[in-house]
């Protein structure tokens, strides 16, 4: 308890962390000087890294910046050009928000990325963490950051009990982050500056103070750590019970025109709170309780999309995938629709595409792999 009530030596802590980071940090594309000093590029990396691993983000980050090297490039592009570059990363609402954010930078600040953390946080879709990361990394501002890595490190160092999302713990986490960043120097040449110490905190969580079996023996801040002193590093932070998995059964229809080698796709609505907004797919729906796959497909194709006479063929393939706490099994069935109907009156959002064209559309990744499989198996199964 003496340890907990004593004043936390934030400056010493920051120094130890910065020294360790100088030799231990990973080479990552967003840490290259030209990227790390550009708030737009830091924002792109931070948004991509939310909910996605570092290894998965790297190729997407490079491709995205190649196509949209500046905030002006991104703002000027139509959303339909942005989404394909995100396909495969998941959580597509992030791409939409990033795009809106770029447009706000143009509209409100004439393209000059705002400098203050408060201004950055006022941009669409930017939260306290992301604003702090952009301001501290690209501008060396004394703005605190708390992400999942930092929260875990602090839970151990400061012995935080219970759910880290609780109001009381959140307050403590942000206070500690503030103390640490305030102990840094604004001087660009100081080794102990916000643009070093904030990423170092996250890197410590990623490399040393990992969720399982933290490597305390090689930890640069071991001397400050309450969990290490009391042998509780494997017990903290307390795990919160997982949300129960929901099973969903989806069906989709493969409607193929053999004479033109075209496949029928539908674009999901742009304006509703649904998964994969604005992306393309084989017409798809979720089975209702006790509804057979055939009945669900008839409901979708005949009643909802009004494709006229519909005949459901055979089951071609099932792919399974997860979205948040949902486990989805997606069955693909072949189907035929009356061709007169399709040549005269296409329902809104429905279109024929050649196989090659589908590669340039924004498709949810499970749909992308399903289409590849269908194509390999010669259109008609
Ligand atoms: Fe984490 Fe162990 Fe370091 Fe404490 S001593 S911060 S538990 S790695």
XYZ file of C-alpha atoms and ligand atoms in Angstrom:
389
model
C 0.000 0.000 0.000
C 2.954 2.320 0.592
C 3.793 1.708 -2.965
C 0.328 2.637 -4.174
C 0.009 5.830 -2.182
C 3.526 7.066 -2.993
C 3.770 9.698 -5.710
C 4.257 7.961 -9.024
C 7.650 8.937 -10.516
C 6.260 9.667 -13.971
C 9.400 11.253 -15.371
C 11.640 8.349 -14.434
C 9.058 5.958 -15.825
C 8.971 7.836 -19.146
C 12.763 7.860 -19.360
C 13.039 4.107 -18.803
C 10.348 3.492 -21.365
C 11.906 5.784 -23.985
C 15.333 4.163 -23.592
C 13.842 0.708 -24.025
C 11.782 1.784 -27.047
C 14.825 3.156 -28.864
C 16.243 -0.342 -29.213
C 13.194 -2.600 -28.942
C 10.640 -0.998 -31.255
C 9.554 -2.826 -34.379
C 10.113 -1.342 -37.824
C 6.603 -0.520 -38.971
C 5.638 1.497 -42.047
C 3.741 4.119 -40.033
C 6.883 4.752 -37.959
C 8.910 5.860 -40.976
C 9.616 9.576 -40.549
C 7.601 10.782 -43.557
C 4.544 8.883 -42.289
C 4.916 9.534 -38.563
C 5.129 13.304 -39.046
C 2.041 13.508 -41.209
C -1.159 13.651 -39.110
C -3.249 12.307 -41.987
C -1.028 9.246 -42.329
C -0.988 8.661 -38.591
C -4.773 8.852 -38.628
C -4.979 6.238 -41.399
C -2.745 3.841 -39.454
C -4.619 4.373 -36.196
C -8.012 3.809 -37.789
C -6.775 0.656 -39.528
C -5.210 -0.668 -36.328
C -8.484 -0.429 -34.428
C -9.735 -4.024 -34.231
C -7.107 -5.331 -36.690
C -3.653 -6.802 -36.043
C -0.422 -5.067 -37.046
C 0.554 -7.838 -39.466
C -2.801 -7.677 -41.242
C -2.749 -3.875 -41.498
C 0.706 -3.418 -43.097
C -0.172 -4.290 -46.739
C -3.478 -2.411 -46.534
C -1.767 0.671 -45.131
C 0.811 0.738 -47.931
C -1.775 0.213 -50.660
C -4.084 2.851 -49.197
C -1.373 5.522 -49.043
C -0.160 4.688 -52.495
C -3.646 5.411 -53.797
C -4.434 8.285 -51.397
C -1.103 9.818 -50.321
C -2.706 13.006 -48.957
C -5.859 14.004 -47.170
C -6.822 15.950 -50.320
C -6.595 12.799 -52.460
C -8.817 10.877 -50.079
C -11.398 13.637 -49.711
C -11.701 14.057 -53.473
C -12.263 10.349 -54.172
C -15.770 8.895 -54.377
C -16.555 6.461 -51.558
C -16.882 3.637 -54.090
C -13.159 4.011 -54.856
C -12.246 3.890 -51.180
C -14.192 0.815 -50.119
C -12.361 -1.736 -52.337
C -9.071 -0.748 -50.678
C -10.640 -1.664 -47.367
C -12.169 -4.958 -48.501
C -10.606 -7.687 -46.385
C -9.791 -5.455 -43.408
C -13.287 -5.726 -41.941
C -15.281 -3.165 -39.950
C -16.043 -1.153 -43.056
C -17.674 1.700 -41.196
C -14.105 2.772 -40.395
C -13.413 3.433 -44.089
C -16.576 5.466 -44.385
C -15.706 7.566 -41.345
C -12.138 8.111 -42.484
C -13.441 9.372 -45.789
C -15.862 11.754 -44.067
C -13.090 12.864 -41.785
C -10.870 13.733 -44.768
C -13.713 15.761 -46.255
C -14.176 17.610 -42.967
C -10.476 18.531 -42.943
C -10.929 20.073 -46.382
C -14.203 21.837 -45.592
C -13.418 23.133 -42.106
C -9.670 23.658 -42.291
C -9.058 24.160 -46.002
C -6.998 20.966 -46.166
C -4.598 21.972 -43.382
C -4.852 19.173 -40.824
C -5.896 20.728 -37.473
C -3.113 20.995 -34.915
C -4.885 20.789 -31.567
C -6.031 17.577 -29.994
C -9.488 19.088 -29.290
C -9.899 19.999 -32.961
C -8.803 16.560 -34.094
C -11.251 14.916 -31.724
C -14.073 17.019 -33.165
C -13.571 15.412 -36.597
C -16.153 12.758 -37.563
C -15.481 9.361 -36.072
C -12.369 10.390 -34.145
C -12.387 9.411 -30.476
C -10.246 10.486 -27.579
C -7.647 7.781 -28.126
C -7.226 8.404 -31.864
C -7.047 12.181 -31.388
C -4.372 11.726 -28.699
C -2.378 9.366 -30.900
C -2.471 11.692 -33.926
C -1.611 14.805 -31.878
C 1.185 13.203 -29.859
C 2.802 11.175 -32.639
C 2.638 13.650 -35.518
C 2.818 16.943 -33.576
C 4.581 15.909 -30.394
C 1.728 17.332 -28.346
C 1.300 16.355 -24.711
C -1.935 14.478 -25.388
C -2.615 11.271 -23.437
C -3.555 7.940 -25.007
C -5.202 4.843 -23.583
C -5.835 1.881 -25.869
C -6.266 -1.802 -24.959
C -2.499 -2.304 -24.659
C -2.007 0.734 -22.447
C -5.001 -0.211 -20.300
C -3.564 -3.671 -19.659
C -0.124 -2.280 -18.772
C -1.643 0.245 -16.361
C -3.990 -2.325 -14.813
C -0.894 -4.285 -13.820
C 1.346 -1.416 -12.812
C -1.308 0.399 -10.777
C -3.205 -2.716 -9.620
C -6.575 -1.770 -11.092
C -9.283 -4.190 -9.997
C -12.453 -5.119 -11.848
C -13.675 -4.120 -15.296
C -11.315 -1.663 -16.996
C -14.292 -0.141 -18.833
C -15.873 1.044 -15.567
C -16.097 4.799 -15.115
C -13.742 4.766 -12.137
C -11.070 2.725 -13.915
C -11.363 4.783 -17.099
C -10.786 7.913 -15.064
C -7.684 6.451 -13.436
C -6.335 5.153 -16.744
C -6.611 8.543 -18.449
C -5.163 10.337 -15.415
C -2.122 8.093 -15.413
C -1.677 8.527 -19.166
C -1.883 12.292 -18.634
C 0.740 12.259 -15.855
C 3.100 10.282 -18.047
C 2.721 12.451 -21.136
C 3.003 15.630 -19.047
C 6.361 14.412 -17.737
C 7.711 14.466 -21.308
C 9.511 17.293 -23.113
C 7.923 19.176 -25.970
C 11.371 19.670 -27.442
C 11.584 17.758 -30.737
C 15.170 16.777 -29.952
C 14.562 15.361 -26.491
C 14.600 11.552 -26.365
C 11.789 11.712 -23.804
C 9.023 13.306 -25.855
C 5.347 12.463 -26.360
C 5.908 11.107 -29.883
C 8.245 8.510 -28.359
C 6.735 7.756 -24.971
C 3.136 7.232 -26.137
C 4.007 4.691 -28.836
C 6.469 3.122 -26.369
C 3.635 2.494 -23.912
C 1.627 0.690 -26.576
C 4.685 -1.202 -27.775
C 5.365 -2.386 -24.232
C 1.867 -3.862 -24.134
C 2.314 -5.474 -27.549
C 5.773 -6.968 -26.984
C 6.423 -7.402 -23.246
C 3.344 -6.863 -21.103
C 1.274 -9.183 -23.287
C -2.206 -10.469 -22.404
C -0.854 -13.914 -21.483
C 2.431 -14.552 -19.690
C 3.929 -11.053 -19.588
C 7.713 -11.113 -19.827
C 8.384 -9.292 -16.543
C 12.018 -10.424 -16.455
C 12.731 -8.195 -19.467
C 10.392 -5.350 -18.622
C 11.933 -1.853 -18.553
C 9.398 -0.594 -15.995
C 9.361 -3.615 -13.700
C 10.507 -1.481 -10.747
C 7.249 0.542 -10.907
C 4.920 -2.416 -11.271
C 2.466 -3.325 -8.513
C 1.422 -6.599 -10.150
C 5.013 -7.755 -10.461
C 5.729 -6.961 -6.815
C 2.719 -8.897 -5.651
C 2.978 -11.710 -8.214
C -0.378 -10.822 -9.769
C 0.752 -10.172 -13.358
C -1.124 -13.211 -14.667
C -4.293 -12.350 -12.820
C -4.684 -8.687 -13.841
C -6.524 -7.218 -15.607
C -9.603 -9.192 -14.581
C -11.292 -10.821 -17.541
C -14.776 -9.649 -18.373
C -17.218 -12.385 -19.346
C -17.446 -12.827 -23.106
C -20.584 -11.925 -24.961
C -22.432 -15.068 -26.029
C -22.063 -16.108 -29.623
C -25.136 -15.762 -31.796
C -25.530 -18.309 -34.600
C -26.944 -17.006 -37.891
C -27.871 -18.981 -40.981
C -27.597 -16.923 -44.176
C -28.385 -17.937 -47.726
C -27.321 -16.354 -50.997
C -28.234 -16.977 -54.614
C -25.812 -17.600 -57.466
C -27.628 -16.416 -60.582
C -25.470 -16.830 -63.636
C -26.034 -16.013 -67.287
C -24.026 -18.624 -69.172
C -24.426 -16.852 -72.529
C -22.757 -13.644 -71.327
C -20.778 -15.202 -68.438
C -22.272 -12.605 -66.124
C -23.188 -13.007 -62.490
C -26.008 -11.145 -60.773
C -24.948 -9.010 -57.816
C -26.705 -6.673 -55.484
C -25.393 -3.614 -53.650
C -26.288 -3.394 -49.988
C -28.030 -0.248 -48.796
C -25.801 2.750 -48.035
C -27.966 4.407 -45.496
C -28.988 1.796 -42.965
C -27.295 0.545 -39.845
C -26.330 -2.791 -41.353
C -23.096 -4.720 -41.841
C -21.188 -4.178 -45.095
C -23.082 -1.025 -46.014
C -22.696 -0.124 -49.682
C -20.762 -3.286 -50.542
C -21.627 -5.804 -53.255
C -22.747 -9.392 -52.780
C -24.659 -12.291 -54.239
C -28.270 -11.522 -53.221
C -28.318 -12.596 -49.606
C -30.640 -12.869 -46.634
C -30.758 -14.356 -43.143
C -33.127 -17.305 -42.637
C -35.940 -16.636 -40.207
C -36.785 -19.113 -37.509
C -37.889 -22.449 -38.995
C -37.543 -21.084 -42.534
C -35.873 -23.400 -45.062
C -33.098 -22.130 -47.311
C -35.398 -22.417 -50.339
C -38.169 -20.438 -48.693
C -35.740 -17.740 -47.582
C -34.365 -17.440 -51.110
C -37.834 -17.246 -52.635
C -38.769 -14.547 -50.146
C -35.652 -12.596 -51.093
C -35.670 -12.997 -54.860
C -39.376 -13.070 -55.636
C -40.905 -10.893 -52.922
C -38.168 -8.458 -51.919
C -36.143 -8.022 -55.101
C -39.119 -8.705 -57.403
C -37.140 -10.746 -59.872
C -40.277 -12.491 -61.189
C -40.353 -16.244 -61.733
C -37.653 -17.827 -59.657
C -36.427 -21.384 -59.526
C -34.087 -22.448 -56.767
C -31.522 -25.002 -57.900
C -29.054 -26.867 -55.748
C -26.873 -26.133 -52.769
C -23.376 -25.277 -54.039
C -21.260 -24.418 -51.040
C -21.296 -23.236 -47.442
C -18.751 -20.814 -45.986
C -18.597 -19.817 -42.344
C -17.336 -16.563 -40.916
C -17.694 -14.339 -37.879
C -18.794 -10.741 -37.372
C -18.382 -9.335 -33.835
C -20.014 -12.013 -31.653
C -22.019 -13.542 -34.497
C -21.101 -16.822 -36.111
C -22.543 -16.968 -39.600
C -22.870 -19.938 -41.888
C -23.559 -18.746 -45.399
C -25.092 -21.227 -47.842
C -24.831 -20.531 -51.529
C -27.539 -21.951 -53.807
C -27.890 -21.762 -57.553
C -31.026 -20.063 -58.822
C -32.649 -19.114 -62.092
C -34.859 -16.138 -62.754
C -36.956 -15.288 -65.756
C -34.635 -13.573 -68.201
C -37.308 -11.327 -69.700
C -37.809 -9.735 -66.329
C -34.109 -9.067 -65.941
C -33.601 -7.598 -69.386
C -36.536 -5.211 -69.156
C -36.600 -4.001 -65.590
C -33.658 -4.361 -63.264
C -34.593 -3.747 -59.630
C -32.605 -0.883 -58.024
C -29.180 -1.901 -56.716
C -29.095 -5.108 -58.768
C -26.693 -5.494 -61.693
C -24.935 -8.033 -63.901
C -21.160 -8.179 -63.637
C -18.504 -10.012 -65.581
C -16.173 -12.151 -63.500
C -13.225 -9.807 -64.051
C -15.209 -6.774 -62.983
C -16.084 -8.336 -59.642
C -12.420 -8.062 -58.629
C -12.727 -4.246 -58.545
C -15.847 -4.122 -56.409
C -15.958 -3.729 -52.660
C -16.999 -7.167 -51.476
C -17.117 -8.494 -47.906
C -14.197 -10.960 -47.745
C -16.385 -14.045 -47.273
C -18.284 -13.042 -50.423
C -15.034 -12.439 -52.298
C -13.766 -15.942 -51.545
C -17.137 -17.458 -52.406
C -17.109 -15.750 -55.814
C -13.571 -16.976 -56.454
C -14.654 -20.506 -55.635
C -17.681 -20.250 -57.942
C -15.541 -18.965 -60.767
C -12.967 -21.753 -60.333
C -15.747 -24.270 -60.479
C -16.776 -23.035 -63.878
C -19.664 -20.724 -63.167
C -22.349 -23.348 -62.902
C -21.342 -25.930 -60.345
Fe 3.769 -5.898 -17.284
Fe 5.403 -7.476 -15.890
Fe 6.248 -5.121 -16.785
Fe 4.490 -5.243 -14.826
S 6.583 -5.980 -14.785
S 4.438 -3.865 -16.578
S 3.279 -6.998 -15.434
S 5.635 -6.889 -18.026
